[in-house]
Amino acid sequence: MNINGTPTRTLRAHPGQRLIDIIDQTRLPHALHWLRVATLDEAAHAIRAMQVRGAPLIGATAAYGLAIALSSDASNTHLQHAAEVLRSTRPTAVNLHWALARMESLLQPLAAEQRCAAAWLEAGAIAEEDVLQNAAIGQHGLAIFRQIRHRQPGTLNIMTHCNAGWLATVDWGTALSPVYAAHDAGLAVHVWVSETRPRNQGLLTAWELAQHGVPHTLIADNAAGILMRSGHVDAVIVGADRIAANGDVANKVGTYLKALSCADNNVPFYVAAPRSTLDFACPDGASIPIEEREADEFRRVHGLDAHGALSALQQLPVGEAVANPAFDVTPARLVTAIITERGACPPDQLTTLYPEHADA
Amino acid sequence: MNINGTPTRTLRAHPGQRLIDIIDQTRLPHALHWLRVATLDEAAHAIRAMQVRGAPLIGATAAYGLAIALSSDASNTHLQHAAEVLRSTRPTAVNLHWALARMESLLQPLAAEQRCAAAWLEAGAIAEEDVLQNAAIGQHGLAIFRQIRHRQPGTLNIMTHCNAGWLATVDWGTALSPVYAAHDAGLAVHVWVSETRPRNQGLLTAWELAQHGVPHTLIADNAAGILMRSGHVDAVIVGADRIAANGDVANKVGTYLKALSCADNNVPFYVAAPRSTLDFACPDGASIPIEEREADEFRRVHGLDAHGALSALQQLPVGEAVANPAFDVTPARLVTAIITERGACPPDQLTTLYPEHADA
């Protein structure tokens, strides 16, 4: 992605200095602020506090977090400790577990003095693969968008939920990668951006679409239904935090409601995700752990005050009880297709794209 | 309803002084502030700016607004002008049109010198009827809740959307009237309160439930689906802004998504509304005008600052486009029953409750 005309990734690794720079996403869309991550605790905090977020970016950040941890102590004990600290930051996105498992299985057999260099190389490989896979998702999604456009000429109206764009990955995004590919290919595309309460990640999506010049309109999450019923949505595309073997999809809370509305209005519903989001060991959505986040992210609202400073307001009287599940599960029957770096398929046919898991 | 132990209505009429007092709902839940309405413009502004809101309360306020207007000028021209000003404040809630039509058809034939007194009496009658009808809705809804409780013992978990409680009416509420009736009858009841972006009327619902001591939990609108899928919701009950002759229901945007989720999870979906919300002249939901409100109510968020003062923050960068439909239509096929002051019936059988409209 270009930010102010300069190609930019969401994560900058500095292996020579044993640290990385990330964008503090809690300050967007109001400020683009880079944050230095130089310790295991800083990496874990960045993931837990959602300074970095989005399943693929969480995976890459965790891999680098392990490399950072090994830079001070490459012992086997510390490797296990660091992996455990990072693994416990967030429960739902499987990319975190996938990236850590991949790092551990490579690093465990190595001698301690080899581990640090190998960890930085492998984290870099995970980040590079993410970029390439997302670019491939973009092309597969673009082919689908062209088919829809062929049936219904005019501007393609795409709805998305949460942020599954550049900011949720190392580059390009998952759900937004086809949108950028379509825009860059000259297709007229407009995006309905769902606010995504309570953390308002829709504002991140609006910000990055604006950076790339893609026309878009923000809506309350509640408005998805009426827009579909009135024929203003040609397709919905979202990312995922974990896709079970049967095609059930865990994604940001509210995704399931959009999928229901798609089914009721004959609007296709697509899920875009790389291999690292597929959990073939998980039989179905009921087996996916759903993160319950703290009530405070609902109680307090953020924005700019009269002086242009980022500030928080108390939205709720103290003492009001809040329930705050961060994800929901969309059953496979509501998903038109899953788009991965290998192509698109119906949700119950993932093993046609990944035959190596056919017996899983 | 009791506020601090004192029976209180949301609207206090002072016919002798030719004015009314209303609660400024834009300052709740942070402050309970009564506002004096003494002119036609103040009445129209109160409705348009949502200082009063909720279809039944809008109707009663409009009736009193007409009485206030006639207090300074009871001519036929001014009657028509005042009705037009009030009618144009908000397009979707039919109670507004119903109340004004009822007032006009009574007042038009009268001599000018009789109109003012008659207007105050009729507005009072509309307010009284609202209270009695809502109390009846409460008893009919309570009977339904008892049946559900009979099948599933334990605390009854009711979900609602927006505010269709005491604050949306002159007293008791529509959707919340059965909840209060259940609580007062000793049934263990807990309410899932949907935030209701972008205007956050869920905070009003939480506030009034707290005043009455009804256990409740606030949730993001997005969380409705996962709570139903995980079996935590026994029924959804909402109010309505207009119900068409075929049973299609216009209500606060996001209602349709909850109804879809109910249908997908075998959770009954009830709509509670008095006669004044039924529009037998409107054949179906597609004929109901949907209000598009200004983007600013999405761009700015409200709460208490560090000094405890009600304050607003800029949530979106200036220039971000916003679409803000205020209502959506839930098709009759998704509605289990409509509960009115005459009882409950399937949505396509309203004329069994209102046989006088069987030929409409």
XYZ file of C-alpha atoms in Angstrom:
720
model
C 0.000 0.000 0.000
C 1.059 3.557 -0.593
C 0.832 6.027 2.270
C 1.342 9.525 0.929
C 2.741 7.975 -2.244
C 5.339 5.823 -0.446
C 5.034 2.005 -0.468
C 4.551 1.103 3.187
C 4.042 -2.071 5.193
C 2.325 -2.176 8.565
C 5.354 -3.759 10.238
C 9.011 -2.776 9.782
C 11.576 -5.269 10.978
C 15.097 -4.194 11.997
C 16.879 -7.529 12.570
C 20.247 -5.811 13.075
C 18.816 -3.850 16.002
C 16.685 -6.772 17.226
C 13.456 -4.755 17.145
C 10.435 -3.925 15.010
C 8.302 -0.848 14.394
C 4.524 -1.129 14.253
C 1.686 1.349 13.695
C -0.231 2.051 16.915
C -3.700 1.294 15.537
C -5.431 2.535 18.686
C -4.502 6.091 17.592
C -5.864 5.768 14.033
C -7.661 7.344 12.194
C -6.614 10.444 14.095
C -2.843 9.975 14.077
C -0.363 7.726 12.205
C 2.064 6.931 14.964
C 4.857 4.326 14.717
C 5.698 2.421 17.860
C 8.971 0.647 18.667
C 8.701 -2.935 19.974
C 11.977 -4.141 21.510
C 10.955 -6.599 24.252
C 8.764 -9.664 24.638
C 6.459 -7.755 26.980
C 6.046 -4.929 24.476
C 5.162 -7.426 21.754
C 2.597 -9.187 23.961
C 1.122 -5.874 25.048
C 0.850 -4.640 21.443
C -1.241 -7.705 20.549
C -3.367 -7.756 23.710
C -4.117 -4.015 23.658
C -4.867 -4.185 19.915
C -2.108 -1.768 18.911
C -1.699 -4.404 16.237
C -4.786 -6.372 15.269
C -6.115 -8.478 12.402
C -5.430 -12.202 12.403
C -2.550 -12.209 9.855
C -0.753 -9.226 11.432
C -1.135 -10.765 14.894
C 0.570 -13.895 13.535
C 3.487 -11.972 12.018
C 3.900 -9.783 15.122
C 3.948 -12.851 17.363
C 6.646 -14.438 15.178
C 8.766 -11.314 15.491
C 7.964 -11.156 19.199
C 9.506 -14.606 19.582
C 12.590 -13.483 17.620
C 12.887 -10.443 19.907
C 12.596 -12.656 22.993
C 15.341 -14.991 21.752
C 17.624 -12.018 21.137
C 18.171 -11.673 24.887
C 17.955 -15.356 25.858
C 17.928 -18.162 23.285
C 17.602 -21.022 25.790
C 14.963 -23.672 25.319
C 13.233 -22.598 28.563
C 12.967 -19.021 27.390
C 11.713 -20.093 23.960
C 8.890 -22.020 25.611
C 8.151 -19.195 28.012
C 8.050 -16.566 25.263
C 5.784 -18.699 23.075
C 3.434 -19.192 26.018
C 3.302 -15.472 26.818
C 2.505 -14.613 23.205
C 0.043 -17.472 22.753
C -2.032 -16.294 25.728
C -2.563 -12.768 24.391
C -5.671 -13.537 22.321
C -7.625 -16.790 22.021
C -9.686 -16.655 18.811
C -7.348 -15.851 15.903
C -5.647 -19.097 14.972
C -2.904 -17.354 12.962
C -1.251 -16.532 16.295
C -1.066 -20.215 17.204
C -0.081 -21.170 13.674
C 2.824 -18.701 13.545
C 4.110 -19.659 16.998
C 3.845 -23.391 16.264
C 5.747 -22.901 13.003
C 8.469 -20.912 14.777
C 8.767 -23.414 17.630
C 8.962 -26.496 15.413
C 11.793 -24.865 13.468
C 13.661 -23.443 16.467
C 13.304 -26.203 19.061
C 15.725 -28.676 17.371
C 18.386 -25.980 16.789
C 21.316 -25.276 19.062
C 20.722 -22.202 21.233
C 23.368 -20.122 19.454
C 21.633 -20.664 16.103
C 18.130 -19.863 17.273
C 18.124 -16.084 17.295
C 19.300 -15.619 13.692
C 16.976 -18.387 12.508
C 14.032 -16.791 14.348
C 14.512 -13.429 12.642
C 14.790 -15.147 9.255
C 11.667 -17.247 9.816
C 9.627 -14.296 11.086
C 10.692 -12.452 7.941
C 9.584 -15.418 5.838
C 6.165 -15.452 7.546
C 5.767 -11.736 6.818
C 6.857 -12.149 3.176
C 4.466 -15.060 2.653
C 1.632 -13.000 4.109
C 2.242 -10.271 1.539
C 2.369 -12.733 -1.372
C -0.672 -14.703 -0.202
C -2.727 -11.559 0.221
C -1.754 -10.378 -3.251
C -2.943 -13.748 -4.599
C -6.229 -13.439 -2.653
C -6.634 -10.062 -4.333
C -6.424 -11.576 -7.796
C -8.795 -14.457 -7.021
C -11.266 -12.023 -5.496
C -10.934 -9.690 -8.452
C -11.987 -12.519 -10.789
C -15.156 -12.977 -8.697
C -15.839 -9.238 -8.695
C -15.489 -9.192 -12.495
C -18.136 -11.926 -12.773
C -20.565 -9.981 -10.567
C -19.853 -6.818 -12.554
C -20.484 -8.718 -15.768
C -24.001 -9.636 -14.564
C -24.711 -6.196 -13.057
C -22.918 -3.382 -14.872
C -22.213 -0.156 -13.009
C -20.346 0.608 -9.825
C -19.709 -2.479 -7.730
C -21.028 -1.916 -4.191
C -19.066 -4.031 -1.727
C -19.821 -4.158 1.999
C -17.242 -5.151 4.565
C -17.126 -5.486 8.360
C -14.332 -4.667 10.782
C -10.921 -4.129 9.209
C -9.490 -6.911 7.092
C -7.354 -4.602 5.009
C -3.759 -3.499 4.805
C -3.789 -2.662 8.526
C -4.864 -6.200 9.475
C -1.978 -7.796 7.588
C 1.609 -7.051 6.621
C 0.393 -5.669 3.282
C -2.716 -5.561 1.051
C -5.166 -7.123 3.466
C -7.398 -10.132 3.020
C -11.000 -8.931 2.427
C -9.801 -5.578 1.076
C -7.112 -7.048 -1.181
C -9.679 -7.799 -3.952
C -11.098 -4.294 -3.448
C -7.674 -2.709 -4.010
C -7.055 -5.036 -6.949
C -10.397 -4.020 -8.486
C -9.761 -0.325 -7.928
C -6.256 -0.600 -9.390
C -7.627 -2.528 -12.402
C -10.001 0.341 -13.161
C -13.250 -1.275 -11.983
C -15.592 1.283 -10.421
C -15.912 0.101 -6.837
C -17.535 1.632 -3.745
C -17.288 0.178 -0.238
C -19.908 0.265 2.546
C -17.808 0.398 5.691
C -19.468 -0.939 8.832
C -18.514 0.982 11.988
C -17.830 -2.267 13.898
C -18.741 -1.484 17.495
C -17.429 -1.577 20.091
C -13.878 -0.990 18.839
C -14.827 0.899 15.677
C -12.374 -0.841 13.372
C -14.516 0.446 10.493
C -12.790 3.771 11.041
C -9.490 2.024 10.268
C -11.005 0.626 7.083
C -12.290 4.051 6.042
C -8.872 5.564 6.755
C -6.931 3.071 4.641
C -9.454 3.148 1.791
C -9.098 6.937 1.781
C -5.288 6.589 1.617
C -5.688 4.468 -1.509
C -8.406 6.684 -3.010
C -11.169 4.041 -2.931
C -14.701 5.579 -2.686
C -16.469 4.486 0.482
C -19.248 5.387 2.923
C -19.380 4.702 6.641
C -22.529 3.170 8.128
C -23.701 2.026 11.534
C -23.543 -1.757 11.857
C -27.333 -1.665 12.162
C -27.727 -0.281 8.624
C -26.473 -3.402 6.817
C -29.937 -4.923 6.489
C -31.792 -2.008 4.967
C -28.978 -1.364 2.476
C -29.195 -4.964 1.274
C -32.978 -4.963 1.135
C -32.944 -1.816 -0.954
C -30.541 -3.354 -3.462
C -27.503 -1.233 -2.612
C -25.099 -4.096 -1.927
C -23.673 -6.398 -4.624
C -21.489 -8.496 -2.329
C -20.185 -8.681 1.226
C -16.573 -9.662 1.843
C -14.978 -10.103 5.240
C -11.807 -11.581 6.700
C -11.662 -14.300 9.344
C -9.939 -15.071 12.617
C -10.370 -18.805 12.320
C -12.042 -21.068 9.769
C -12.947 -24.557 10.980
C -12.532 -27.666 8.839
C -16.255 -27.694 7.999
C -16.139 -24.092 6.745
C -17.666 -22.372 9.792
C -16.086 -18.932 10.138
C -15.147 -17.085 13.338
C -14.794 -13.374 12.647
C -15.456 -10.032 14.337
C -18.733 -9.973 16.242
C -21.577 -8.910 13.934
C -20.315 -10.849 10.911
C -23.003 -13.502 11.422
C -25.766 -10.852 11.267
C -24.436 -9.604 7.930
C -24.276 -13.151 6.594
C -27.914 -13.730 7.612
C -28.937 -10.563 5.814
C -27.013 -11.648 2.709
C -28.832 -14.985 2.669
C -32.201 -13.249 3.046
C -31.473 -10.871 0.160
C -29.550 -13.082 -2.285
C -26.352 -11.125 -1.782
C -23.200 -13.282 -2.046
C -21.146 -13.494 1.165
C -17.389 -14.064 0.785
C -14.704 -14.776 3.348
C -11.093 -14.012 2.389
C -8.277 -15.562 4.390
C -4.809 -17.089 3.902
C -3.865 -20.655 4.784
C -2.759 -19.616 8.253
C -6.388 -18.807 9.181
C -7.626 -22.317 8.297
C -7.737 -24.655 11.271
C -8.145 -28.158 9.879
C -7.734 -29.539 13.410
C -10.895 -27.707 14.486
C -13.983 -29.648 13.317
C -16.568 -26.839 13.480
C -17.444 -23.387 14.744
C -18.726 -24.648 18.089
C -15.155 -25.705 18.918
C -13.683 -22.218 18.370
C -12.990 -20.283 21.600
C -14.666 -16.853 21.569
C -12.793 -14.042 23.306
C -14.759 -11.980 25.853
C -13.078 -8.577 26.083
C -13.265 -6.089 28.913
C -16.306 -3.859 29.319
C -14.182 -0.738 29.362
C -13.808 -0.714 25.577
C -17.591 -0.288 25.501
C -17.847 2.163 28.399
C -15.417 4.671 26.960
C -15.598 6.282 23.518
C -12.673 7.915 21.743
C -12.307 10.857 19.428
C -10.794 14.297 19.045
C -11.710 17.015 21.528
C -12.199 20.691 20.709
C -8.411 21.166 20.742
C -7.848 18.327 18.261
C -6.333 16.071 20.910
C -7.189 12.348 21.126
C -9.439 12.032 24.134
C -11.874 9.601 25.785
C -15.351 10.136 27.175
C -17.301 8.052 29.665
C -20.279 6.815 27.654
C -21.939 4.773 30.398
C -22.677 5.547 34.012
C -20.307 3.599 36.254
C -21.861 0.319 37.342
C -23.759 -0.494 34.133
C -23.110 -4.148 33.291
C -21.716 -4.888 29.830
C -21.197 -8.124 27.884
C -18.545 -7.854 25.192
C -17.940 -10.956 23.060
C -15.363 -9.996 20.411
C -16.255 -12.568 17.758
C -19.110 -14.660 16.460
C -19.368 -17.743 14.278
C -20.974 -17.699 10.848
C -22.114 -21.204 9.862
C -20.734 -22.520 6.583
C -24.244 -22.715 5.067
C -24.315 -18.883 4.944
C -20.941 -18.540 3.180
C -20.942 -18.347 -0.632
C -17.222 -19.002 -0.984
C -13.947 -18.838 0.888
C -11.162 -17.089 -1.007
C -7.608 -18.144 -0.152
C -4.250 -17.684 -1.872
C -4.976 -20.887 -3.809
C -8.357 -19.768 -5.167
C -12.018 -19.728 -4.159
C -14.193 -22.669 -3.115
C -17.462 -23.401 -1.305
C -16.849 -23.463 2.450
C -17.405 -27.206 2.776
C -14.841 -27.997 0.083
C -11.659 -26.543 1.552
C -9.826 -29.807 0.988
C -10.201 -29.387 -2.769
C -7.841 -26.388 -2.366
C -5.773 -28.125 0.329
C -5.786 -31.842 -0.609
C -2.922 -32.405 1.858
C -5.582 -32.028 4.589
C -8.168 -34.284 2.954
C -7.801 -36.917 5.677
C -7.656 -34.457 8.588
C -42.918 4.534 36.318
C -41.289 5.566 39.570
C -38.272 7.843 39.422
C -36.638 7.951 42.841
C -39.827 6.493 44.263
C -42.143 9.109 42.735
C -44.661 8.151 40.022
C -43.536 10.142 36.986
C -44.660 10.548 33.395
C -42.356 11.618 30.581
C -44.554 14.586 29.705
C -46.189 17.043 32.127
C -48.955 19.205 30.704
C -49.832 22.575 32.227
C -52.984 23.564 30.308
C -53.529 26.620 32.509
C -50.131 27.990 31.504
C -50.447 26.754 27.918
C -47.178 24.817 28.051
C -45.700 21.377 28.709
C -42.540 20.062 30.334
C -40.597 17.234 28.717
C -37.429 15.331 29.614
C -34.510 16.313 27.365
C -33.573 12.784 26.286
C -30.425 13.964 24.512
C -28.919 14.550 27.984
C -29.769 11.121 29.368
C -28.369 8.888 30.836
C -26.016 11.517 32.230
C -28.566 14.084 33.450
C -32.338 14.100 34.046
C -33.202 17.565 32.792
C -36.766 18.857 32.311
C -37.324 21.222 29.415
C -40.156 23.733 29.035
C -41.989 23.747 25.673
C -44.128 26.868 25.221
C -44.155 27.537 21.467
C -44.876 25.673 18.246
C -41.229 26.013 17.200
C -40.018 24.569 20.488
C -42.368 21.605 20.086
C -41.230 20.968 16.503
C -37.576 21.309 17.513
C -38.033 18.900 20.448
C -39.317 16.225 18.059
C -36.828 16.881 15.252
C -33.781 17.030 17.534
C -34.984 13.924 19.399
C -35.291 15.645 22.777
C -38.479 13.583 22.757
C -38.451 10.359 20.779
C -40.310 7.067 20.519
C -43.345 6.838 18.258
C -46.069 7.141 20.968
C -44.374 10.039 22.773
C -43.819 11.832 19.462
C -47.565 11.520 18.822
C -48.527 12.911 22.236
C -45.978 15.724 22.018
C -47.259 16.696 18.560
C -50.832 16.820 19.884
C -49.751 19.133 22.689
C -47.662 21.129 20.201
C -50.836 21.805 18.250
C -52.640 22.871 21.437
C -49.740 25.212 22.252
C -49.878 26.680 18.725
C -53.617 27.321 18.991
C -53.112 29.085 22.325
C -51.658 32.090 20.491
C -53.716 31.882 17.291
C -56.727 29.572 16.895
C -57.524 30.492 13.301
C -58.053 27.801 10.699
C -54.985 28.994 8.783
C -52.781 28.704 11.846
C -54.207 25.278 12.686
C -53.240 24.034 9.234
C -49.842 25.715 9.406
C -49.058 24.286 12.845
C -50.124 20.781 11.807
C -47.905 21.022 8.745
C -44.887 22.204 10.753
C -45.291 19.341 13.217
C -46.038 16.739 10.548
C -42.792 17.537 8.715
C -40.555 16.921 11.724
C -40.115 13.196 11.234
C -41.400 10.981 8.411
C -41.392 7.361 9.599
C -43.356 7.173 12.883
C -47.018 7.112 11.908
C -48.191 8.015 15.433
C -47.230 11.597 14.621
C -49.570 11.642 11.614
C -52.251 9.743 13.505
C -52.263 12.187 16.441
C -52.283 15.260 14.200
C -55.066 13.866 11.989
C -57.143 13.075 15.076
C -56.624 16.579 16.459
C -57.381 18.241 13.108
C -60.559 16.286 12.431
C -61.868 17.271 15.872
C -60.734 20.905 15.772
C -61.403 21.880 12.155
C -65.226 21.959 12.446
C -65.140 23.960 15.686
C -65.429 27.720 15.983
C -62.035 29.356 16.502
C -62.824 30.419 20.070
C -63.564 26.800 21.056
C -60.481 25.303 19.492
C -57.827 26.051 22.087
C -59.648 24.501 25.046
C -60.716 21.523 22.941
C -57.144 21.011 21.741
C -55.754 20.843 25.278
C -58.482 18.387 26.275
C -57.910 16.165 23.246
C -54.124 16.156 23.668
C -54.738 15.123 27.261
C -57.020 12.323 26.085
C -54.360 11.081 23.652
C -51.804 11.023 26.477
C -54.212 9.211 28.843
C -55.076 6.617 26.213
C -51.382 6.014 25.597
C -50.860 5.218 29.276
C -53.846 2.838 29.412
C -52.990 1.119 26.136
C -49.391 0.573 27.210
C -50.543 -0.882 30.517
C -52.767 -3.300 28.553
C -49.848 -4.223 26.270
C -47.914 -5.005 29.432
C -50.517 -7.529 30.607
C -50.849 -9.216 27.189
C -47.057 -9.441 26.930
C -46.812 -10.777 30.464
C -49.128 -13.658 29.521
C -46.751 -14.557 26.675
C -43.709 -14.320 28.952
C -45.423 -16.647 31.438
C -45.934 -19.233 28.671
C -42.256 -19.055 27.682
C -41.238 -19.311 31.335
C -43.508 -22.327 31.747
C -41.622 -24.143 28.968
C -38.172 -22.960 30.114
C -37.957 -22.393 33.864
C -35.333 -20.019 35.205
C -34.596 -16.377 34.545
C -36.296 -15.086 31.431
C -33.717 -13.497 29.115
C -35.356 -10.846 26.969
C -33.498 -8.857 24.307
C -34.669 -5.459 23.103
C -33.431 -2.860 20.619
C -33.503 0.921 20.806
C -35.751 2.347 23.525
C -39.407 1.387 23.485
C -39.859 1.900 27.177
C -41.269 4.502 29.503
C -39.160 7.184 27.806
C -40.640 6.398 24.378
C -44.206 6.830 25.596
C -46.162 8.855 28.142
C -45.831 5.990 30.615
C -44.869 2.276 30.817
C -43.541 1.913 27.293
C -44.522 -0.556 24.594
C -41.824 -3.261 24.341
C -40.716 -2.693 27.930
C -44.229 -2.616 29.383
C -44.391 -6.456 29.532
C -40.890 -6.449 31.042
C -41.985 -4.108 33.838
C -45.182 -6.129 34.281
C -43.140 -9.331 34.572
C -40.688 -7.794 37.020
C -43.517 -6.378 39.137
C -45.275 -9.770 39.089
C -42.173 -11.401 40.559
C -40.966 -13.212 37.429
C -37.157 -13.316 37.294
C -36.342 -11.317 34.154
C -33.059 -10.049 32.679
C -32.821 -7.757 29.645
C -30.114 -7.698 26.945
C -29.968 -4.040 25.965
C -28.677 -3.325 22.469
C -26.584 -0.133 22.263
C -28.505 1.034 19.140
C -25.977 2.976 17.135
C -25.759 5.665 16.004
C -27.910 7.435 18.615
C -27.297 4.962 21.446
C -30.903 4.790 22.650
C -29.903 1.564 24.401
C -28.355 3.800 27.034
C -31.825 5.259 27.659
C -33.213 1.749 28.026
C -30.461 0.792 30.484
C -31.126 3.978 32.463
C -34.862 3.426 32.819
C -34.477 -0.291 33.599
C -32.029 0.687 36.335
C -34.566 3.209 37.731
C -37.075 0.371 38.026
C -34.538 -2.150 39.349
C -34.760 -4.555 36.390
C -31.519 -6.568 35.886
C -29.981 -5.870 32.478
C -26.738 -5.994 30.480
C -25.636 -3.663 27.694
C -24.273 -5.177 24.487
C -23.018 -3.890 21.160
C -25.663 -4.287 18.436
C -23.252 -6.733 16.796
C -23.467 -9.156 19.740
C -27.135 -10.107 19.205
C -26.306 -13.060 16.963
C -23.796 -14.851 19.131
C -25.992 -14.439 22.226
C -28.891 -16.110 20.421
C -26.719 -18.873 18.969
C -25.361 -19.668 22.405
C -28.874 -19.969 23.859
C -28.810 -16.845 26.015
C -31.957 -15.233 24.616
C -35.502 -16.528 25.268
C -37.327 -13.807 23.308
C -36.792 -10.505 21.536
C -39.331 -7.729 21.962
C -39.199 -4.362 20.221
C -41.491 -1.416 19.595
C -42.428 -0.044 16.186
C -42.635 3.266 14.368
C -45.161 2.031 11.835
C -46.801 -1.329 11.163
C -48.236 -1.795 7.679
C -51.537 -3.559 7.013
C -49.721 -6.761 6.011
C -47.778 -6.850 9.280
C -44.437 -5.518 7.990
C -42.789 -3.510 10.766
C -40.748 -0.318 10.456
C -38.621 0.186 13.551
C -35.197 1.512 14.545
C -32.476 0.499 12.095
C -30.997 -2.860 13.084
C -34.319 -4.405 14.120
C -34.420 -6.463 10.903
C -31.003 -8.003 11.690
C -32.236 -9.103 15.118
C -35.384 -10.590 13.567
C -33.265 -12.567 11.081
C -31.158 -13.897 13.937
C -34.299 -14.871 15.861
C -35.609 -16.826 12.874
C -32.262 -18.604 12.473
C -32.180 -19.611 16.149
C -35.852 -20.354 16.898
C -36.139 -17.374 19.228
C -39.605 -15.739 19.181
C -39.633 -12.144 17.911
C -42.394 -9.870 19.275
C -43.428 -6.357 18.294
C -45.377 -4.322 20.865
C -47.289 -1.270 19.704
C -50.574 0.553 20.360
C -53.303 1.113 17.772
C -51.793 4.474 16.800
C -48.747 2.704 15.331
C -50.853 0.544 12.987
C -51.226 2.055 9.520
C -54.026 0.148 7.809
C -53.793 2.583 4.882
C -50.241 1.435 4.198
C -50.277 -1.916 2.362
C -46.730 -3.083 3.140
C -43.288 -2.183 4.361
C -42.060 -1.053 0.957
C -44.556 1.828 1.168
C -43.169 3.179 4.463
C -40.899 6.235 4.093
C -37.523 5.705 5.795
C -35.934 8.746 7.390
C -32.309 9.487 6.471
C -30.791 11.489 9.325
C -27.770 13.756 9.241
C -24.279 12.337 9.298
C -23.300 14.452 12.266
C -25.029 12.141 14.725
C -22.573 9.502 13.545
C -19.515 11.767 13.371
C -19.750 12.983 16.953
C -19.915 10.822 20.057
C -21.163 11.972 23.438
C -20.255 11.212 27.004
C -18.860 12.664 30.196
C -15.400 14.231 30.172
C -12.853 14.039 32.989
C -14.703 16.828 34.805
C -18.050 14.985 34.618
C -19.450 17.436 32.063
C -21.491 16.271 29.063
C -19.194 16.677 26.093
C -18.828 15.631 22.441
C -15.862 14.220 20.565
C -15.170 14.148 16.841
C -15.124 10.441 16.019
C -14.500 10.748 12.278
C -12.059 12.847 10.312
C -13.916 15.679 8.582
C -14.883 14.707 5.054
C -15.630 11.037 5.662
C -18.944 10.212 3.939
C -21.666 8.687 6.103
C -25.029 7.096 5.269
C -27.462 7.171 8.184
C -30.866 5.542 7.600
C -32.763 5.734 10.897
C -35.138 2.795 10.398
C -35.471 -0.502 8.606
C -38.368 -2.775 7.728
C -38.790 -6.239 9.212
C -40.986 -8.378 6.953
C -44.056 -9.902 8.618
C -42.752 -13.445 7.980
C -40.058 -12.837 10.644
C -42.502 -11.601 13.316
C -43.905 -14.162 15.772
C -46.683 -11.908 17.037
C -47.724 -8.290 17.319
C -48.869 -7.287 20.803
C -51.351 -4.409 20.998
C -53.685 -3.114 23.690
C -56.289 -5.569 22.373
C -54.082 -8.649 22.612
C -51.514 -10.539 20.556
C -51.901 -11.947 17.044
C -49.774 -13.156 14.128
C -48.652 -10.155 12.044
C -50.835 -11.044 9.066
C -53.983 -11.226 11.200
C -54.203 -7.699 12.572
C -57.797 -7.409 11.415
C -58.797 -10.163 13.854
C -57.919 -7.657 16.591
C -59.240 -4.683 14.600
C -62.230 -6.048 12.629
C -63.291 -2.455 11.888
C -60.387 -2.380 9.416
C -61.108 -5.771 7.825
C -62.070 -4.154 4.519
C -59.245 -1.601 4.461
